[in-house]
Amino acid sequence: MPAAPNRRAVAVILLVPLIVTLSLWAFSWPAARIAPRDLPVGVAGSAPAADQLQKAFEQREGAFEIHRYADAEAARAAIEDRVVYGAVVATGKGPQLLTASAASPVVAQLLTEAVKGAAPAGAAVPVTDVVAAPKADPRGAALGASILPLALAGVAAGAMVTLLGLRGSRAALTLVGAAGLVGMAATAIAHSWLGVVTGDRWTEAGVIGLTVLAIASAVAGLAALLGTKGIGLGALLMVLLGNSFSGVTSAPELLPEPVGAVGQWLPPGAGGSLLRSAAFFDGAAASGAALILAAWAVVGLIAVLMGGRGKAGAEDAAAAPDHAREPALTG
């Protein structure tokens, strides 16, 4: 039996279990270790009642990042600006909880259970959902599930541009056009049909398109610099790590450290955060995620353009007549 087929068979036998192991680690480990880690929450009201509420949060060391506010209105404004996920307000009738299920249904439920559990037995804790998740997706399941298809779309666009031999400006324009159409198509489904996002549809289409462009440009850029193996590296980075570390189904602050922070620097995580801001919070706290996506897109497109020029120059040199490549003889 030839040696080459033997090596290929061994490679398949070893690679498949390795890929499965990496996939289980990337997807299962963060999900199995969900817990608050420096989760931003607010405490509002006057002392000493507000101080007692703060001490209750501080008993779980490292779990919460406390922000103090003078009253319920200030806490509500902080929630709407995506500074905190929720807030507990000290009132004369006892604590009142403000949540934002649109920011994370998982966090809203976690805060509800924590505050009610710390309240005296039989005491009622009123809960107000300041920015509620849409009725069509109260648990955020549809929004969370949308990130993987967007990542796959970006990887597919980058791979197709590479495998079809598109280079330079033609490749860059193709990536931009494909991402734009994905943005409009995905918004038509998520906004107009399913109703799981409720912001301005053109802004949402732009966010989705930018997310796909960032992923596609990164994959195509890696392929332009490294060859076809760059497609595999890009898919590993965007789908295996980017999707599983995005925190879209829960919250970045609920994932093990530093997974949550790393995920927000990758396009799937930044895109999910930006889409929440655009869809439910009128663009609050959107600038950081938008800059991250723009940086991925710009760097990726530059790599595509540079790689295309390099390959075109190499092909021109290879196609030149022999006498044109020979140095001139001097006597």
Short mmCIF file of C-alpha atoms in Angstrom, two decimals:
data_model
loop_
_atom_site.label_atom_id
_atom_site.label_comp_id
_atom_site.label_asym_id
_atom_site.label_seq_id
_atom_site.Cartn_x
_atom_site.Cartn_y
_atom_site.Cartn_z
CA MET A 1 0.00 0.00 0.00
CA PRO A 2 1.48 3.45 -0.95
CA ALA A 3 2.89 5.54 1.85
CA ALA A 4 0.88 8.67 1.00
CA PRO A 5 -2.58 7.06 1.50
CA ASN A 6 -1.31 5.56 4.77
CA ARG A 7 -0.29 8.97 6.05
CA ARG A 8 -3.65 10.43 5.02
CA ALA A 9 -5.51 7.67 6.83
CA VAL A 10 -3.47 8.25 10.00
CA ALA A 11 -4.10 11.99 9.72
CA VAL A 12 -7.87 11.42 9.54
CA ILE A 13 -7.79 8.99 12.47
CA LEU A 14 -5.93 11.53 14.62
CA LEU A 15 -7.57 14.75 13.44
CA VAL A 16 -11.21 13.75 13.87
CA PRO A 17 -10.92 12.96 17.63
CA LEU A 18 -8.82 16.12 18.07
CA ILE A 19 -11.47 18.29 16.42
CA VAL A 20 -14.22 16.67 18.49
CA THR A 21 -12.21 17.19 21.68
CA LEU A 22 -11.59 20.86 20.87
CA SER A 23 -15.26 21.36 19.99
CA LEU A 24 -16.47 19.81 23.24
CA TRP A 25 -13.98 21.92 25.21
CA ALA A 26 -14.93 25.16 23.44
CA PHE A 27 -18.71 24.68 23.67
CA SER A 28 -19.24 22.57 26.80
CA TRP A 29 -16.70 23.99 29.23
CA PRO A 30 -18.01 27.61 29.23
CA ALA A 31 -21.61 26.38 29.40
CA ALA A 32 -20.82 24.15 32.37
CA ARG A 33 -19.09 26.96 34.29
CA ILE A 34 -21.67 29.74 33.97
CA ALA A 35 -21.61 31.99 37.03
CA PRO A 36 -21.43 35.76 37.67
CA ARG A 37 -17.92 37.18 37.45
CA ASP A 38 -17.72 40.95 38.04
CA LEU A 39 -21.26 41.22 36.73
CA PRO A 40 -22.22 44.94 36.69
CA VAL A 41 -25.27 45.57 38.88
CA GLY A 42 -26.63 48.69 40.51
CA VAL A 43 -27.71 49.52 44.04
CA ALA A 44 -29.89 52.59 44.48
CA GLY A 45 -31.34 54.41 47.45
CA SER A 46 -30.12 56.04 50.60
CA ALA A 47 -28.12 54.55 53.44
CA PRO A 48 -28.37 52.48 55.53
CA ALA A 49 -30.83 50.35 53.54
CA ALA A 50 -28.80 50.62 50.31
CA ASP A 51 -25.60 49.76 52.20
CA GLN A 52 -27.17 46.54 53.40
CA LEU A 53 -28.16 45.62 49.87
CA GLN A 54 -24.63 46.27 48.68
CA LYS A 55 -23.17 44.10 51.44
CA ALA A 56 -25.46 41.26 50.37
CA PHE A 57 -23.96 41.39 46.87
CA GLU A 58 -20.41 41.71 48.21
CA GLN A 59 -20.77 38.50 50.20
CA ARG A 60 -20.23 36.67 46.92
CA GLU A 61 -16.66 37.81 46.40
CA GLY A 62 -15.78 38.55 42.77
CA ALA A 63 -19.28 37.83 41.52
CA PHE A 64 -20.66 41.36 41.18
CA GLU A 65 -19.36 44.79 40.27
CA ILE A 66 -21.44 47.25 42.28
CA HIS A 67 -22.51 50.65 40.94
CA ARG A 68 -24.24 53.02 43.38
CA TYR A 69 -27.04 55.35 42.31
CA ALA A 70 -29.00 57.98 44.16
CA ASP A 71 -32.45 56.76 43.21
CA ALA A 72 -34.49 54.46 40.99
CA GLU A 73 -34.49 56.89 38.04
CA ALA A 74 -30.69 57.00 37.95
CA ALA A 75 -30.53 53.21 38.14
CA ARG A 76 -33.11 52.88 35.37
CA ALA A 77 -31.06 55.23 33.15
CA ALA A 78 -27.93 53.14 33.78
CA ILE A 79 -29.78 49.99 32.70
CA GLU A 80 -31.02 51.67 29.52
CA ASP A 81 -27.45 52.82 28.78
CA ARG A 82 -26.16 49.23 29.27
CA VAL A 83 -23.92 50.26 32.15
CA VAL A 84 -25.47 47.62 34.43
CA TYR A 85 -27.64 44.57 33.81
CA GLY A 86 -30.04 45.38 36.63
CA ALA A 87 -30.36 47.22 39.91
CA VAL A 88 -31.83 46.79 43.38
CA VAL A 89 -33.55 49.87 44.79
CA ALA A 90 -33.96 50.37 48.53
CA THR A 91 -37.41 51.78 49.29
CA GLY A 92 -39.47 52.33 52.40
CA LYS A 93 -41.45 49.19 51.57
CA GLY A 94 -38.39 47.02 51.01
CA PRO A 95 -36.15 46.24 48.02
CA GLN A 96 -37.37 46.64 44.47
CA LEU A 97 -35.58 44.94 41.54
CA LEU A 98 -35.04 46.47 38.10
CA THR A 99 -33.93 44.10 35.33
CA ALA A 100 -33.38 44.13 31.57
CA SER A 101 -34.23 40.79 30.01
CA ALA A 102 -33.33 42.24 26.59
CA ALA A 103 -29.70 42.49 27.77
CA SER A 104 -29.71 38.89 29.00
CA PRO A 105 -32.69 36.80 30.11
CA VAL A 106 -30.26 34.56 31.99
CA VAL A 107 -28.90 37.47 34.03
CA ALA A 108 -32.40 38.82 34.68
CA GLN A 109 -33.44 35.43 36.07
CA LEU A 110 -30.23 35.14 38.10
CA LEU A 111 -30.75 38.55 39.72
CA THR A 112 -34.40 37.80 40.43
CA GLU A 113 -33.51 34.59 42.23
CA ALA A 114 -30.63 36.19 44.14
CA VAL A 115 -32.62 39.19 45.39
CA LYS A 116 -35.71 37.19 46.30
CA GLY A 117 -33.55 34.60 48.03
CA ALA A 118 -31.88 37.27 50.16
CA ALA A 119 -35.17 38.94 51.11
CA PRO A 120 -36.82 38.12 54.46
CA ALA A 121 -39.15 35.13 54.42
CA GLY A 122 -42.53 36.04 53.03
CA ALA A 123 -41.41 39.47 51.80
CA ALA A 124 -42.52 40.35 48.28
CA VAL A 125 -39.90 41.81 45.93
CA PRO A 126 -41.46 43.76 43.03
CA VAL A 127 -39.62 43.17 39.73
CA THR A 128 -39.74 45.67 36.87
CA ASP A 129 -38.36 44.70 33.47
CA VAL A 130 -36.99 48.05 32.29
CA VAL A 131 -35.96 46.84 28.82
CA ALA A 132 -37.92 43.68 28.14
CA ALA A 133 -37.01 41.03 25.61
CA PRO A 134 -39.47 40.83 22.69
CA LYS A 135 -42.55 38.68 23.21
CA ALA A 136 -41.56 36.57 20.22
CA ASP A 137 -38.27 35.62 21.93
CA PRO A 138 -38.63 36.10 25.70
CA ARG A 139 -35.72 33.79 26.55
CA GLY A 140 -33.38 35.17 23.88
CA ALA A 141 -33.06 31.73 22.30
CA ALA A 142 -33.55 32.93 18.72
CA LEU A 143 -31.07 35.77 19.08
CA GLY A 144 -28.49 33.43 20.58
CA ALA A 145 -29.01 30.85 17.86
CA SER A 146 -28.50 33.45 15.12
CA ILE A 147 -24.78 33.96 15.76
CA LEU A 148 -23.70 30.53 14.48
CA PRO A 149 -25.41 30.95 11.06
CA LEU A 150 -23.81 34.39 10.71
CA ALA A 151 -20.39 32.93 11.52
CA LEU A 152 -20.94 30.14 9.01
CA ALA A 153 -22.05 32.66 6.39
CA GLY A 154 -18.90 34.70 6.91
CA VAL A 155 -16.64 31.66 6.71
CA ALA A 156 -18.45 30.43 3.59
CA ALA A 157 -18.08 33.83 1.88
CA GLY A 158 -14.37 34.02 2.67
CA ALA A 159 -13.80 30.43 1.55
CA MET A 160 -15.73 30.80 -1.70
CA VAL A 161 -13.88 33.98 -2.68
CA THR A 162 -10.60 32.13 -2.13
CA LEU A 163 -11.53 28.87 -3.86
CA LEU A 164 -13.06 30.66 -6.85
CA GLY A 165 -9.78 32.48 -7.41
CA LEU A 166 -11.09 36.01 -6.81
CA ARG A 167 -8.33 38.39 -5.83
CA GLY A 168 -7.58 41.96 -5.01
CA SER A 169 -10.29 44.57 -5.37
CA ARG A 170 -12.66 42.10 -7.01
CA ALA A 171 -12.44 39.82 -3.98
CA ALA A 172 -12.92 42.76 -1.60
CA LEU A 173 -15.99 44.05 -3.43
CA THR A 174 -17.44 40.54 -3.54
CA LEU A 175 -17.06 40.18 0.22
CA VAL A 176 -18.71 43.56 0.85
CA GLY A 177 -21.60 42.76 -1.50
CA ALA A 178 -22.20 39.31 -0.03
CA ALA A 179 -22.13 40.64 3.54
CA GLY A 180 -24.58 43.40 2.67
CA LEU A 181 -27.05 40.98 1.14
CA VAL A 182 -26.73 38.64 4.14
CA GLY A 183 -27.51 41.59 6.40
CA MET A 184 -30.69 42.44 4.51
CA ALA A 185 -31.83 38.82 4.22
CA ALA A 186 -31.18 38.04 7.89
CA THR A 187 -32.97 41.21 9.01
CA ALA A 188 -35.97 40.34 6.86
CA ILE A 189 -36.22 37.02 8.69
CA ALA A 190 -35.35 38.12 12.25
CA HIS A 191 -37.14 41.48 12.23
CA SER A 192 -40.00 41.36 9.73
CA TRP A 193 -40.97 37.68 9.98
CA LEU A 194 -39.95 36.35 13.42
CA GLY A 195 -39.98 39.64 15.34
CA VAL A 196 -37.04 38.65 17.56
CA VAL A 197 -35.28 42.01 17.04
CA THR A 198 -37.26 45.22 17.35
CA GLY A 199 -34.96 48.15 16.53
CA ASP A 200 -34.50 50.06 13.30
CA ARG A 201 -34.33 47.42 10.60
CA TRP A 202 -31.74 49.23 8.48
CA THR A 203 -29.46 49.64 11.47
CA GLU A 204 -29.89 45.95 12.28
CA ALA A 205 -29.11 45.04 8.66
CA GLY A 206 -25.95 47.15 8.87
CA VAL A 207 -24.89 45.46 12.11
CA ILE A 208 -25.43 41.97 10.70
CA GLY A 209 -23.71 42.88 7.45
CA LEU A 210 -20.71 44.33 9.31
CA THR A 211 -20.48 41.18 11.47
CA VAL A 212 -20.49 38.91 8.42
CA LEU A 213 -18.00 41.15 6.62
CA ALA A 214 -15.61 41.08 9.58
CA ILE A 215 -15.70 37.27 9.64
CA ALA A 216 -15.52 36.83 5.87
CA SER A 217 -12.67 39.34 5.51
CA ALA A 218 -10.68 37.64 8.26
CA VAL A 219 -11.06 34.23 6.60
CA ALA A 220 -10.27 35.51 3.11
CA GLY A 221 -7.36 37.57 4.45
CA LEU A 222 -5.84 34.58 6.21
CA ALA A 223 -6.26 32.54 3.03
CA ALA A 224 -4.62 35.29 0.96
CA LEU A 225 -1.61 35.26 3.29
CA LEU A 226 -1.36 31.56 4.17
CA GLY A 227 -3.07 29.77 1.28
CA THR A 228 -6.06 27.47 1.60
CA LYS A 229 -5.00 26.39 5.09
CA GLY A 230 -5.93 29.91 6.14
CA ILE A 231 -9.57 28.95 5.56
CA GLY A 232 -9.32 26.25 8.19
CA LEU A 233 -7.60 28.58 10.62
CA GLY A 234 -10.25 31.23 10.06
CA ALA A 235 -13.07 28.73 10.55
CA LEU A 236 -11.44 27.50 13.76
CA LEU A 237 -11.11 31.05 15.06
CA MET A 238 -14.57 32.30 14.10
CA VAL A 239 -16.81 29.25 14.54
CA LEU A 240 -15.13 27.12 17.18
CA LEU A 241 -13.84 29.92 19.41
CA GLY A 242 -15.75 33.00 18.31
CA ASN A 243 -19.20 31.43 18.49
CA SER A 244 -18.69 29.44 21.69
CA PHE A 245 -16.98 32.35 23.49
CA SER A 246 -19.48 35.00 22.31
CA GLY A 247 -21.65 34.90 25.45
CA VAL A 248 -24.73 35.75 23.37
CA THR A 249 -26.85 33.02 24.93
CA SER A 250 -25.99 34.18 28.47
CA ALA A 251 -23.62 37.12 29.02
CA PRO A 252 -19.85 37.57 28.70
CA GLU A 253 -19.60 38.16 32.45
CA LEU A 254 -21.10 34.72 33.12
CA LEU A 255 -18.39 32.83 31.21
CA PRO A 256 -15.14 31.62 32.77
CA GLU A 257 -12.27 34.09 32.67
CA PRO A 258 -10.79 35.07 30.28
CA VAL A 259 -13.24 33.45 27.86
CA GLY A 260 -15.86 36.19 28.14
CA ALA A 261 -13.35 38.97 27.45
CA VAL A 262 -11.69 37.09 24.58
CA GLY A 263 -15.07 36.42 22.98
CA GLN A 264 -15.88 40.14 22.85
CA TRP A 265 -12.72 40.79 20.81
CA LEU A 266 -13.81 38.27 18.17
CA PRO A 267 -16.45 39.19 15.54
CA PRO A 268 -19.21 36.80 16.70
CA GLY A 269 -19.13 38.16 20.27
CA ALA A 270 -18.77 41.78 19.21
CA GLY A 271 -21.51 41.32 16.62
CA GLY A 272 -23.91 39.80 19.15
CA SER A 273 -23.31 42.65 21.61
CA LEU A 274 -23.73 45.27 18.89
CA LEU A 275 -26.94 43.67 17.66
CA ARG A 276 -28.42 43.79 21.18
CA SER A 277 -27.55 47.47 21.45
CA ALA A 278 -29.08 48.26 18.06
CA ALA A 279 -32.16 46.07 18.48
CA PHE A 280 -33.20 46.89 22.06
CA PHE A 281 -31.20 49.81 23.51
CA ASP A 282 -31.25 52.48 20.75
CA GLY A 283 -27.53 51.98 20.13
CA ALA A 284 -26.37 52.42 23.74
CA ALA A 285 -22.84 51.11 24.43
CA ALA A 286 -22.39 50.25 20.74
CA SER A 287 -19.16 52.07 19.93
CA GLY A 288 -16.70 49.53 21.33
CA ALA A 289 -18.20 46.54 19.51
CA ALA A 290 -18.57 48.55 16.29
CA LEU A 291 -14.88 49.52 16.36
CA ILE A 292 -13.83 45.90 16.91
CA LEU A 293 -15.88 44.71 13.94
CA ALA A 294 -14.63 47.54 11.75
CA ALA A 295 -11.03 46.73 12.67
CA TRP A 296 -11.44 43.06 11.73
CA ALA A 297 -13.08 44.03 8.43
CA VAL A 298 -10.46 46.63 7.50
CA VAL A 299 -7.45 44.47 8.39
CA GLY A 300 -8.96 41.49 6.58
CA LEU A 301 -9.69 43.48 3.43
CA ILE A 302 -6.18 44.94 3.46
CA ALA A 303 -4.78 41.41 3.64
CA VAL A 304 -7.01 40.39 0.73
CA LEU A 305 -5.82 43.33 -1.38
CA MET A 306 -2.15 42.81 -0.52
CA GLY A 307 -2.34 39.07 -1.09
CA GLY A 308 -4.03 39.60 -4.44
CA ARG A 309 -1.32 42.00 -5.60
CA GLY A 310 1.43 39.64 -4.50
CA LYS A 311 -0.07 36.70 -6.38
CA ALA A 312 -0.75 38.79 -9.46
CA GLY A 313 2.86 39.93 -9.52
CA ALA A 314 4.11 36.39 -9.15
CA GLU A 315 1.87 35.19 -11.99
CA ASP A 316 3.04 38.04 -14.25
CA ALA A 317 6.65 37.15 -13.56
CA ALA A 318 5.99 33.47 -14.28
CA ALA A 319 4.21 34.29 -17.52
CA ALA A 320 6.95 36.60 -18.80
CA PRO A 321 9.16 35.31 -21.69
CA ASP A 322 12.44 33.72 -20.72
CA HIS A 323 14.50 36.48 -22.29
CA ALA A 324 12.59 39.07 -20.26
CA ARG A 325 13.59 37.35 -17.01
CA GLU A 326 17.25 36.92 -17.97
CA PRO A 327 19.63 39.64 -16.81
CA ALA A 328 21.16 41.80 -19.49
CA LEU A 329 24.73 40.82 -20.43
CA THR A 330 27.28 43.56 -20.17
CA GLY A 331 30.63 43.43 -21.88
#
